[in-house]
Coordinates of C-alpha atoms in Angstrom, one line a residue:
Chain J
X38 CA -29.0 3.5 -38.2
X39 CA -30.7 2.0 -35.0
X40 CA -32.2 -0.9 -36.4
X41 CA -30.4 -4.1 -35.4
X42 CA -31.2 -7.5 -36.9
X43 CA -32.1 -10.8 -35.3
X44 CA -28.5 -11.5 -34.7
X45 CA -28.1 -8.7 -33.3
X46 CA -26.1 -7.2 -36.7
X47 CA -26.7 -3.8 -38.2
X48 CA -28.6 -3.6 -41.5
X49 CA -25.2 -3.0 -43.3
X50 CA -22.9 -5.3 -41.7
X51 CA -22.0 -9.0 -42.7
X52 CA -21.5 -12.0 -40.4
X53 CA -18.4 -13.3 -39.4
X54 CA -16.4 -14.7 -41.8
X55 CA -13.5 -17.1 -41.7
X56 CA -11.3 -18.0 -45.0
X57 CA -8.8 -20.5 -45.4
X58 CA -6.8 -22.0 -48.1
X59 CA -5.1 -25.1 -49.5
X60 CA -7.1 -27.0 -47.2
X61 CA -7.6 -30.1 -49.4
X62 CA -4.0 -32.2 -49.9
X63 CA -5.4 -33.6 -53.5
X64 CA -6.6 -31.0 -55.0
X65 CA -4.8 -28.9 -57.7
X66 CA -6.5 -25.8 -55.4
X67 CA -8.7 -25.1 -52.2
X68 CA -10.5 -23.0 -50.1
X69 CA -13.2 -23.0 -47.0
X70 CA -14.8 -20.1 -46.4
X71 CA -17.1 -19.8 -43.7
X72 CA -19.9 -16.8 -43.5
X73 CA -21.6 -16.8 -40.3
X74 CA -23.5 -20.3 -39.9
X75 CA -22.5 -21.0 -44.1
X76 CA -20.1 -23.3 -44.8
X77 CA -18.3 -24.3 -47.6
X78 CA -15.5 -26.2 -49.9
X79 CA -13.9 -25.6 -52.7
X80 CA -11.6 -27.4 -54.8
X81 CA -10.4 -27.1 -58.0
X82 CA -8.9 -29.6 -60.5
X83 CA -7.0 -28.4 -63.5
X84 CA -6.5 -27.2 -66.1
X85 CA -6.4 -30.9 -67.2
X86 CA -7.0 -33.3 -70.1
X87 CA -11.3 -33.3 -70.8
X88 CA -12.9 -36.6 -70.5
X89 CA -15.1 -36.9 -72.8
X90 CA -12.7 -35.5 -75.2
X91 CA -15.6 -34.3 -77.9
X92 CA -16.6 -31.5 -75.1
X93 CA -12.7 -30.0 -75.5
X94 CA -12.5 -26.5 -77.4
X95 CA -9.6 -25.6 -79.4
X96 CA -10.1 -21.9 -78.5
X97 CA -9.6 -22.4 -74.7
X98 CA -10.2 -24.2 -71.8
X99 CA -14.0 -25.5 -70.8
X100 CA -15.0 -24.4 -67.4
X101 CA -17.2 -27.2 -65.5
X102 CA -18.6 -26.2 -62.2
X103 CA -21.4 -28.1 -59.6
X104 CA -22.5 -26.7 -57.0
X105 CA -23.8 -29.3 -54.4
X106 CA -25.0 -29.1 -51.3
X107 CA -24.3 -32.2 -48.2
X108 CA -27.7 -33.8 -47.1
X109 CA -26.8 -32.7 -43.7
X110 CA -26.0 -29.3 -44.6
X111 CA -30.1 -28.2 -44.0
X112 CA -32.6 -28.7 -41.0
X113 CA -34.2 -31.5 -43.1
X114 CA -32.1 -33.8 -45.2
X115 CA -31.8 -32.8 -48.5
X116 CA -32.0 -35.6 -51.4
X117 CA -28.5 -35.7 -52.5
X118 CA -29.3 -35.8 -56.2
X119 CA -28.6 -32.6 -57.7
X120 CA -31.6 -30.5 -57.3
X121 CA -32.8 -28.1 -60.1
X122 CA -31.7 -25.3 -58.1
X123 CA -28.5 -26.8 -57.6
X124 CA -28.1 -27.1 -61.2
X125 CA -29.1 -23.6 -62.0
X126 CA -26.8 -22.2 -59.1
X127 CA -24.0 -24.1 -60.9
X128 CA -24.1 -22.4 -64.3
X129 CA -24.6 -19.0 -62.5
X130 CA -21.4 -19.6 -60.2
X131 CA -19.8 -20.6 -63.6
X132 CA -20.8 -17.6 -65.7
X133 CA -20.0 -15.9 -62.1
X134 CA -16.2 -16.3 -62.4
X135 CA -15.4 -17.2 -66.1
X136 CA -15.4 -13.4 -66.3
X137 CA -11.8 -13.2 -64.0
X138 CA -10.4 -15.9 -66.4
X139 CA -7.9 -16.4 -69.1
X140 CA -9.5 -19.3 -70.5
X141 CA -7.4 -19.1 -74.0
X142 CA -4.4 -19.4 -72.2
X143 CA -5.5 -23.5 -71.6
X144 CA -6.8 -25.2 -75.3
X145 CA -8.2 -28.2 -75.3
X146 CA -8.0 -28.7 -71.2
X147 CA -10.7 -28.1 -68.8
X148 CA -10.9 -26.1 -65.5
X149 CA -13.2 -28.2 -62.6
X150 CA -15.0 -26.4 -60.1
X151 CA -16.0 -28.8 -57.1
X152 CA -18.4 -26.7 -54.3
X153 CA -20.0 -28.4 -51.7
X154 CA -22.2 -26.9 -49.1
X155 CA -21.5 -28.2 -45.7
X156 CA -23.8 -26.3 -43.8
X157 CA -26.6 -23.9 -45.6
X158 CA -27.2 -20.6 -43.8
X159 CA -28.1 -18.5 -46.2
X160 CA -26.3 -16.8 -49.1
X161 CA -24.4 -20.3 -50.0
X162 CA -24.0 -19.5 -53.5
X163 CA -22.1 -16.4 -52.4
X164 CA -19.8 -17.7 -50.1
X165 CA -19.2 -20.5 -52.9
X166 CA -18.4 -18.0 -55.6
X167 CA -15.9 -16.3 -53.0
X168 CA -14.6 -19.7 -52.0
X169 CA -14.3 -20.7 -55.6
X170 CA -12.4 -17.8 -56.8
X171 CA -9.9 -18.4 -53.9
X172 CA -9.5 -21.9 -54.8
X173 CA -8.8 -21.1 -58.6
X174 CA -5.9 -18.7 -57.5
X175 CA -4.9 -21.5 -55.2
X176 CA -4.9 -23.8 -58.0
X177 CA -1.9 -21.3 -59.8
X178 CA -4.7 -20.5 -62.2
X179 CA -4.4 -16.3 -64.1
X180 CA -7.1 -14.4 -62.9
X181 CA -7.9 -10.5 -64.4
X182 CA -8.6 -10.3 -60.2
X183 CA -10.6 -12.1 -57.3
X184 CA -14.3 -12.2 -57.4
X185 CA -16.2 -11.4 -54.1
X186 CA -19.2 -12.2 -54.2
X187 CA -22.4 -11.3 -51.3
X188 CA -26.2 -11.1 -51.1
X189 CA -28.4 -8.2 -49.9
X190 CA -31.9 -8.3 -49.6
X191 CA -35.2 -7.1 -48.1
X192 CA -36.4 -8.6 -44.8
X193 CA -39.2 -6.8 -43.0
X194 CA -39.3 -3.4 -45.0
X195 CA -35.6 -2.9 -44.3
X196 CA -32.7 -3.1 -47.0
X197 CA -29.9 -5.4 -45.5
X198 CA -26.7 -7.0 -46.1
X199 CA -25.6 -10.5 -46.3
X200 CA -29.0 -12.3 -45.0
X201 CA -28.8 -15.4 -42.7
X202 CA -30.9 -18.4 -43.1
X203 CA -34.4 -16.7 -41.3
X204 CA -34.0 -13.8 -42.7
X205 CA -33.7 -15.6 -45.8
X206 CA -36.3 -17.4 -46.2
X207 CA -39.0 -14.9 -45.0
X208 CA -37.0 -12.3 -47.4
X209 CA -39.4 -10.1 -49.2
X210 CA -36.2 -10.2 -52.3
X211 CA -32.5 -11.4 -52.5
X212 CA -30.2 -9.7 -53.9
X213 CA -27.0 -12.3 -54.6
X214 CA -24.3 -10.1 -56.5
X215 CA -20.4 -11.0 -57.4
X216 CA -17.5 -8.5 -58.2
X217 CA -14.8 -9.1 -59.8
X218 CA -11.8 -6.8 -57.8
X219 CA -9.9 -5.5 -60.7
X220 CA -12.4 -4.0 -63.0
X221 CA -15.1 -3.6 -60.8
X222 CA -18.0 -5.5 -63.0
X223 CA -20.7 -7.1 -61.8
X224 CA -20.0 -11.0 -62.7
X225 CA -23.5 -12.6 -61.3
X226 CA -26.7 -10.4 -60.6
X227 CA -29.6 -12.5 -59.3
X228 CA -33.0 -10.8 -58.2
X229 CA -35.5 -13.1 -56.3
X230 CA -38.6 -11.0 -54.7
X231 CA -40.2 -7.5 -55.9
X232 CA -38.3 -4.6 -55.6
X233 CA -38.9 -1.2 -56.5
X234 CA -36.1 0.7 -58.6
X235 CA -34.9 3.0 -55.5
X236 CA -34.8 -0.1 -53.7
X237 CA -32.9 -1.8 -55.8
X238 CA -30.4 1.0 -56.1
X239 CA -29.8 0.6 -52.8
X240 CA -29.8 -2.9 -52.6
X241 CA -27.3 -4.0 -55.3
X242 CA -24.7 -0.7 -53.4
X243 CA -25.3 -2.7 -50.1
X244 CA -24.1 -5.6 -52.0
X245 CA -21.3 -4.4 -53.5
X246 CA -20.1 -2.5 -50.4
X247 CA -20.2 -5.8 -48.8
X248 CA -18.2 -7.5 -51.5
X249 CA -15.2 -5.1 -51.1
X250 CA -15.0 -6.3 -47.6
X251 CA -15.3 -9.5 -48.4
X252 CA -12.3 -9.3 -51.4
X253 CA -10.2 -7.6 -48.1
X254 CA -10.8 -10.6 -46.5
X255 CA -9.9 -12.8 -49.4
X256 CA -6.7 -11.0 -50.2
X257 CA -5.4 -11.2 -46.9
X258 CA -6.0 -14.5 -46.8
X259 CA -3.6 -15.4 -50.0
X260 CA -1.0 -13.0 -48.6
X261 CA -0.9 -14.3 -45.3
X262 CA -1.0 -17.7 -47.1
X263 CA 1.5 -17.3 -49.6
X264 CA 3.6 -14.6 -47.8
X265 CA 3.9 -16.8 -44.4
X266 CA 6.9 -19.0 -45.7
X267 CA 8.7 -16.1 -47.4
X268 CA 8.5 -14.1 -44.5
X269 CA 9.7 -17.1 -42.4
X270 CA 12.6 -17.3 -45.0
X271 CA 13.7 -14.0 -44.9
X272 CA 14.0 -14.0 -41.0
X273 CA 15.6 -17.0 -41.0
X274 CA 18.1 -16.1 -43.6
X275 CA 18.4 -12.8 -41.7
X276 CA 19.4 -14.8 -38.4
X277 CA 21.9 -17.1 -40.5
X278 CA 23.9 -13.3 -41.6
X279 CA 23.6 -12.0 -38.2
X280 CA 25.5 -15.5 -36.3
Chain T
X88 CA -25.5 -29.8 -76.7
X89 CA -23.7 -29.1 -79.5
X90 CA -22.7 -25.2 -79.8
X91 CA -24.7 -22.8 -82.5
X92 CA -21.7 -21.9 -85.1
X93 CA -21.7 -18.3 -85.8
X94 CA -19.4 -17.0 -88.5
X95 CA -16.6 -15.1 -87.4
X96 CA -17.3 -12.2 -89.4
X97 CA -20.7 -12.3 -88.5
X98 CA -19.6 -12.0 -84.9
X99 CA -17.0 -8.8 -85.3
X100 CA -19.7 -6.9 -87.2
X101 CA -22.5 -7.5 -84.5
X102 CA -20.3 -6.0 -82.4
X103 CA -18.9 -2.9 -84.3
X104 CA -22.2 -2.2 -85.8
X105 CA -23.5 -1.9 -81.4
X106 CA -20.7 0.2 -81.1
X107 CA -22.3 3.0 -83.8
X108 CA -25.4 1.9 -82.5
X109 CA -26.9 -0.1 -85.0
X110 CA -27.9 -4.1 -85.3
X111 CA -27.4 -6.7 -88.2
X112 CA -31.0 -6.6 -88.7
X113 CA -31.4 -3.1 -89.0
X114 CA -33.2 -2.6 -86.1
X115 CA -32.6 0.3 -83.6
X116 CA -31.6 -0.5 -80.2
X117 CA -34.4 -0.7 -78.0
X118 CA -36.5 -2.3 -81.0
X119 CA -38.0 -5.6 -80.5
X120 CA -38.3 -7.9 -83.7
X121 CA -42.1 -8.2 -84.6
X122 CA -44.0 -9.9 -81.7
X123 CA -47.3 -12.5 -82.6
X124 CA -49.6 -13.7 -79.2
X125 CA -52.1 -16.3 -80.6
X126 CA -54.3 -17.7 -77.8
X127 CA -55.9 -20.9 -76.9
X128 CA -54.5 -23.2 -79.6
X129 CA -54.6 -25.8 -77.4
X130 CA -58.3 -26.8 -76.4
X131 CA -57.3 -29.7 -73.6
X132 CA -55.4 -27.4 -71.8
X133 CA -57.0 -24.7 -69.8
X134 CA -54.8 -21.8 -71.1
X135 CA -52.6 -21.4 -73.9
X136 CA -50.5 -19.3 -76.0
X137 CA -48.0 -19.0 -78.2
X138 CA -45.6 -16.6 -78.9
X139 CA -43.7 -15.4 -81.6
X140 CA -40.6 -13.0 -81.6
X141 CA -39.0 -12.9 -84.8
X142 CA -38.8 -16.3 -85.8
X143 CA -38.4 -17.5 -82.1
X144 CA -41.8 -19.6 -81.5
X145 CA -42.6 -20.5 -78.0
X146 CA -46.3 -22.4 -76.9
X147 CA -47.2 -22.8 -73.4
X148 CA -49.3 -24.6 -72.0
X149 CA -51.2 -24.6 -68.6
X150 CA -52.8 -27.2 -66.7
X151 CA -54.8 -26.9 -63.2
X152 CA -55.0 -30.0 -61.4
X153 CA -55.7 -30.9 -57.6
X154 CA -52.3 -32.0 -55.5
X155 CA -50.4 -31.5 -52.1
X156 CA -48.9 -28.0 -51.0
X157 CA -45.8 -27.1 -49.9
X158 CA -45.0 -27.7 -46.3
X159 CA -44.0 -24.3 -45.7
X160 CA -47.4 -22.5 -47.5
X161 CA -50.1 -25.5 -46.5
X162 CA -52.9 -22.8 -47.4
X163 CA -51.8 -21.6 -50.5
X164 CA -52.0 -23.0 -54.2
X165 CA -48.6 -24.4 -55.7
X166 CA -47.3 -23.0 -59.4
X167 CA -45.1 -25.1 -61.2
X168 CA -43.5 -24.1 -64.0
X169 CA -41.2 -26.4 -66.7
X170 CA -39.4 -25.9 -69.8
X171 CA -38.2 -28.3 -72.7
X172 CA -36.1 -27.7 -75.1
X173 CA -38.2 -29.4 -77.7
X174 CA -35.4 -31.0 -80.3
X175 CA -37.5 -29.7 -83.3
X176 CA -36.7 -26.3 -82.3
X177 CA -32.9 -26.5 -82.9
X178 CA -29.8 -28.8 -84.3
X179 CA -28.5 -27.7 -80.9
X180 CA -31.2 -29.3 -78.9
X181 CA -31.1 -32.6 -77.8
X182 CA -33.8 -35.2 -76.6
X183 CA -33.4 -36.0 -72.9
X184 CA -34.1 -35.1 -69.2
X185 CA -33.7 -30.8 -69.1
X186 CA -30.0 -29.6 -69.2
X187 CA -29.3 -26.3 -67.3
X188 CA -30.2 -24.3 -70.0
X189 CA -33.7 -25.6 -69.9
X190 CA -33.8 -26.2 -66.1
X191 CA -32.3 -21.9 -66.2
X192 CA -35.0 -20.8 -68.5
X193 CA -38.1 -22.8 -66.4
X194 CA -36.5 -21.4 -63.2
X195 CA -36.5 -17.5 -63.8
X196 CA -39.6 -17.4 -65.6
X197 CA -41.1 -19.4 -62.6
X198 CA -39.6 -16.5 -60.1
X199 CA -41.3 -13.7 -62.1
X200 CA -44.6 -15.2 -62.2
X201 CA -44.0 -16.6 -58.2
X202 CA -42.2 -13.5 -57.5
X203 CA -44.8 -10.8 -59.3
X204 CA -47.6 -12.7 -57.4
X205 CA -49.6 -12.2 -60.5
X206 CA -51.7 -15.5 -59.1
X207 CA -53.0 -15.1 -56.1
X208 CA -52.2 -18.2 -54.2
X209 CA -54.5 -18.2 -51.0
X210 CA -57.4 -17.9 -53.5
X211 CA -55.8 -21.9 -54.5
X212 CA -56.4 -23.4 -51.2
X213 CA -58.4 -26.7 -51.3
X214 CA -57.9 -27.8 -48.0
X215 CA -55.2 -26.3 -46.1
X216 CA -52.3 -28.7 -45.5
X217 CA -54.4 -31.5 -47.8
X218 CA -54.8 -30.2 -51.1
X219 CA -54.5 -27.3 -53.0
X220 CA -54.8 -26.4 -56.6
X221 CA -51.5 -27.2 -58.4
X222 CA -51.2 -24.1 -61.7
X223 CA -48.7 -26.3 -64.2
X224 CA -47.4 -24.1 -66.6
X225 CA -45.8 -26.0 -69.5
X226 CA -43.2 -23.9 -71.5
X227 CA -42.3 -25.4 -74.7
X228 CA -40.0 -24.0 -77.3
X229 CA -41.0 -24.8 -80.7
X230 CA -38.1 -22.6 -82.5
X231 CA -35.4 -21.1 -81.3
X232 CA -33.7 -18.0 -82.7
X233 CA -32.5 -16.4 -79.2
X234 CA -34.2 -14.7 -76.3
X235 CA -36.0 -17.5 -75.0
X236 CA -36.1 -15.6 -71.9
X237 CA -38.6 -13.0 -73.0
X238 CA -40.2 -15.1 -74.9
X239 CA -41.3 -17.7 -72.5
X240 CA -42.0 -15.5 -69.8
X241 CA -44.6 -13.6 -72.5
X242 CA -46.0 -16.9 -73.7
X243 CA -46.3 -17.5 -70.0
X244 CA -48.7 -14.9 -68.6
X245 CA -50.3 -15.1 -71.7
X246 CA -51.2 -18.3 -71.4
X247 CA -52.2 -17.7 -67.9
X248 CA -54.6 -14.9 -68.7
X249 CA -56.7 -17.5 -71.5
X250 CA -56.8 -19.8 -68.3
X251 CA -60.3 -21.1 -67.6
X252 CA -61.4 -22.4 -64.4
X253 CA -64.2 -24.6 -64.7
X254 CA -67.3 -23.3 -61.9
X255 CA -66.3 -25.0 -58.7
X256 CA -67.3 -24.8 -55.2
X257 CA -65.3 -26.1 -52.2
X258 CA -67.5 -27.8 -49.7
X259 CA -65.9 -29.8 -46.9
X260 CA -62.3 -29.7 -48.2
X261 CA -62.7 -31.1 -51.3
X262 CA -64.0 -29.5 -54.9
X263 CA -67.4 -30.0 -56.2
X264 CA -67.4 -29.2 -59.9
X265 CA -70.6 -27.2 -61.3
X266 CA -72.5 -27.3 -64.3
X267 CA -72.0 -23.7 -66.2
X268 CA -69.4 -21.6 -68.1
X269 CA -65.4 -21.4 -67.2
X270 CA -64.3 -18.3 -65.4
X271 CA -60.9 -16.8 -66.1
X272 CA -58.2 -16.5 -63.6
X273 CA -58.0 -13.7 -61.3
X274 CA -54.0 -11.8 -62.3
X275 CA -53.4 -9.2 -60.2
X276 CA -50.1 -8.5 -62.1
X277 CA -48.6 -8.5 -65.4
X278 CA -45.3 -9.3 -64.9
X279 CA -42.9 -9.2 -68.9
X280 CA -39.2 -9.8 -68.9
X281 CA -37.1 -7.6 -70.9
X282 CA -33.4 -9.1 -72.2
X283 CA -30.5 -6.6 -73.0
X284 CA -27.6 -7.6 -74.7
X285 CA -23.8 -5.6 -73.9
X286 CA -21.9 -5.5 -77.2
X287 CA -19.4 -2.9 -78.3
X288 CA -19.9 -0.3 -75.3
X289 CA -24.0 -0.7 -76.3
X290 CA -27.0 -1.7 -74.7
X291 CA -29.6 -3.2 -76.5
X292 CA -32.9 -5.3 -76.4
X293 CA -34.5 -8.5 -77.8
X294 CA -31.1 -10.4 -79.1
X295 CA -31.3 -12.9 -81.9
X296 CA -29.7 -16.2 -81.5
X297 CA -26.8 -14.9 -83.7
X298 CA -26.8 -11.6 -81.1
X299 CA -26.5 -13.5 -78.6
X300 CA -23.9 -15.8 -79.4
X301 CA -22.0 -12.9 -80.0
X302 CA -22.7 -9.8 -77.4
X303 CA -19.9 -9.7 -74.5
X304 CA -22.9 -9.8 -71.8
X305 CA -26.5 -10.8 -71.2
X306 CA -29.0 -9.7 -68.4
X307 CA -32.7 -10.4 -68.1
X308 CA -35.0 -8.0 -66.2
X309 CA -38.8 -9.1 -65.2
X310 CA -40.5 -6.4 -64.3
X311 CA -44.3 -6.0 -63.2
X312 CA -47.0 -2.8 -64.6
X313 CA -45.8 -0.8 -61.3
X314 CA -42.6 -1.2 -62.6
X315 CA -41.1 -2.7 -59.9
X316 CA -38.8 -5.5 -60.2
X317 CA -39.6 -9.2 -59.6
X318 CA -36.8 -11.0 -61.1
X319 CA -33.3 -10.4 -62.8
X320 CA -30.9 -13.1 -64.0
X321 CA -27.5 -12.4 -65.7
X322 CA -26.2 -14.7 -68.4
X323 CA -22.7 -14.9 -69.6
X324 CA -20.5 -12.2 -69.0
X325 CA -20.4 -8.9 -66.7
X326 CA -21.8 -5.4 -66.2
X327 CA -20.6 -1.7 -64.5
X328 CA -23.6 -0.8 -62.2
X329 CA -23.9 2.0 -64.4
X330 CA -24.9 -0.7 -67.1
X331 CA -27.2 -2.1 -65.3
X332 CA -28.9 1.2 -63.7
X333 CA -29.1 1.6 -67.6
X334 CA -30.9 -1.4 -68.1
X335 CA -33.5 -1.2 -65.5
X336 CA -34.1 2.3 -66.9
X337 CA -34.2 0.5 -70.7
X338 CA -37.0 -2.5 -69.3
X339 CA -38.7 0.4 -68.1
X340 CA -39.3 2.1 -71.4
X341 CA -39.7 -1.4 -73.1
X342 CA -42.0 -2.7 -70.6
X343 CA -45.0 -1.0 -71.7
X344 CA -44.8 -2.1 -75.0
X345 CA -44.2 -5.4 -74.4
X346 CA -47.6 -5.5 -71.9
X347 CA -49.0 -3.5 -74.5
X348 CA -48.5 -6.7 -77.0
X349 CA -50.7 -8.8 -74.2
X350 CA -54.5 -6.7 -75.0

């Protein structure tokens, strides 16, 4: 493919993208993910008691979720009461990951979901959905698997992955998809702009392509996380036998 | 919002009946319960419909009035589109500022409409950066017995195709209203939105309220008369891409009957 992008990227190739986790001291679980000029936060409180208490369900825990973005995170300040997009984008985030939980395992408690858009770039409620499912496995919540989670789109006539903020918003369609690692399912499926059905084929494979990169990226990021200190124990218990 | 109680057993066989195929109702799959457009009910508005499916009742609305544009599209006309729960429709609904559901349901019938460019929105330039024509399109759900989806975004462009423009000229930047009859709207597209349920290893269309309290996934497909795709949102729930190749193929088939409904 000889087409290269504004950035300089190839139609099927993401931006850089940095992960990190446990990055909040207060929070039951964290993440930051970053996705080329996108940046979020995560956290993730719970499962704990539900306030109000007539919103709590016997059957399992209640999932609340807000996605917000910073007034500084655009080019002009954005108000920061949540927006009607902002409160769509939350329930789809939510209905996004509830798929990867055990939500039985938790009556009566409830599971919050805190993201907040530090800068917008483009594809924010991706890298929130990735962020957020890194968080919840931070947070020692059971997850069925990780959910990745990426946009594809159509800017000038070509199929492409992972748009940035131009190529966003002069997108002829956007694609945002999340998959959920272990089973492979499709856990949020948005379509914004005319497509036809071959184009769409293509599309929503871009987009899950570039969400098994992205669920690389997120499990090497737990193991180097979680597997740091153990590996640090072993060689230093390894030292103590060999004195 | 309270949560819409559905009997246990209700629930178990909406599922196993999917799995042979079959639906509480007795209809088949890809079956749509019966489907009523009535047009201009409303005189003071300058399109309306209203649209049954089953026992699902949605009336919109639309209004054309004179206002700013977007910064971004200073010579194009601005279409905005709301929903409200009414609290007569359901015990579920409650009066108040639109919850997500309502703010979910305004937003993806808005990007079918935006999306299908069924309006054609340089034609709604006033004065370019000044004013422009600003296409309101009111949804308001009168009952609610499932797939408000489908039937808003019907009620929708049927309402927009009974929309009369009164004989205008622009002179100058600003309107001059002429004596003489009202001229429809020029559509360009016809955009419907077809809902499929998941239950049981089945796909099927059109789910009631009790359907859809009960089905395992939900996705919603607008699709235009090229059959080309202008807007998809999924609900609860998740999908194979197989299932969803399936579905596009499904809104396909369904489509035409569905725009059909709209002579």
């Amino acid at each position: 493919m000889g087409y290269r992008r504004i950035d300089g990227r190839a139609p099927d190739e993401l931006r850089p993208i940095k992960m990190a986790l446990g990055v909040l001291d207060k929070a039951d679980g964290s993440a930051y993910v970053e996705q080329g000029g996108t940046k979020v936060l995560v956290a993730v409180y719970g499962p704990r008691e539900v306030h109000p208490r007539h919103l709590a369900s016997p059957e399992g825990s209640i999932i609340r979720c807000r996605y917000h973005m910073a007034p500084f995170s655009t080019q002009e300040r954005k108000n920061p009461a949540p927006s009607r997009r902002e409160i769509e984008l939350s329930k789809v985030i939510r209905q996004a990951l509830t798929p990867a939980m055990f939500l039985e395992l938790y009556p009566r408690t409830t599971i919050d979901i805190f993201a907040e858009v530090l800068q917008a770039d483009g594809g924010t409620r991706c890298a929130c959905v990735t962020a957020c499912s890194l968080a919840l496995a931070d947070a020692g919540i059971p997850l069925k698997g990780l959910v990745a989670s990426c946009a594809a789109g159509k800017y000038q006539d070509q199929i492409m992955l992972d748009l940035n903020d131009v190529e966003d918003k002069g997108c002829q369609a956007d694609l945002p998809v999340a998959w959920l690692s272990t089973t492979g399912e499709i856990t949020l499926l948005q379509l914004n702009g005319l497509l036809t059905e071959d184009e769409f084929r293509e599309a929503l494979s871009l987009a899950l392509k570039g969400c098994r990169q992205i669920y690389e990226i997120q499990r090497e990021t737990l193991m180097n996380y979680y597997m740091a200190p153990a590996k640090e124990l072993v060689s230093e218990v390894g030292q103590e036998g060999s004195k | 919002m309270s949560i819409n109680v559905i009997p246990q057993i209700t629930r178990e066989r909406i599922l196993e009946l999917a799995g042979k195929g079959r639906r509480i109702d007795g209809r088949f799959l890809y079956q749509y319960r019966p489907i009523r457009i009535e047009r201009g009910l409303i005189k003071k508005a300058d399109g309306s419909a209203q649209v049954s499916i089953g026992s699902t009742k949605v009336l919109v609305g639309v209004k054309i009035e004179t206002g700013e544009p977007f910064p971004d599209t200073p010579d194009q006309g601005v279409l905005m589109v709301n929903a409200e729960l009414v609290p007569l429709a359901s015990p579920v609904f409650e009066p108040g500022p639109p919850n997500e559901d309502a703010l979910e349901l305004a937003r993806v019938v808005d990007r079918g409409l935006r999306e299908s460019k069924c309006l054609r929105f340089e034609d709604l330039c006033i004065n370019p950066g000044r004013k422009v024509f600003v296409v309101f399109v009111d949804i308001y759900v009168l009952d609610y017995d499932g797939n408000l989806f489908d039937a808003s975004a019907l009620a929708s462009i049927a309402a927009l195709m009974d929309t009369k423009m009164k004989p205008h000229r622009i002179e100058a930047g600003e309107v001059l209203w002429l004596e003489g009859e009202p001229s429809p709207l020029n559509l360009q597209h016809y955009p419907v939105s077809i809902t499929i349920a998941k239950a049981g290893g089945a796909l099927f269309v059109d789910p009631s309220l009790e359907e859809e309290q009960s089905v395992d996934a939900l996705l919603t497909i607008t699709m235009d008369e090229q059959n080309r795709l202008c807007a998809i949102q999924k609900g609860p729930g998740s999908f194979t891409s197989e299932e969803v190749f399936k579905s596009v193929q499904i809104a396909k088939e369904v489509s035409n009957y569905l725009r059909e409904s709209l002579k």
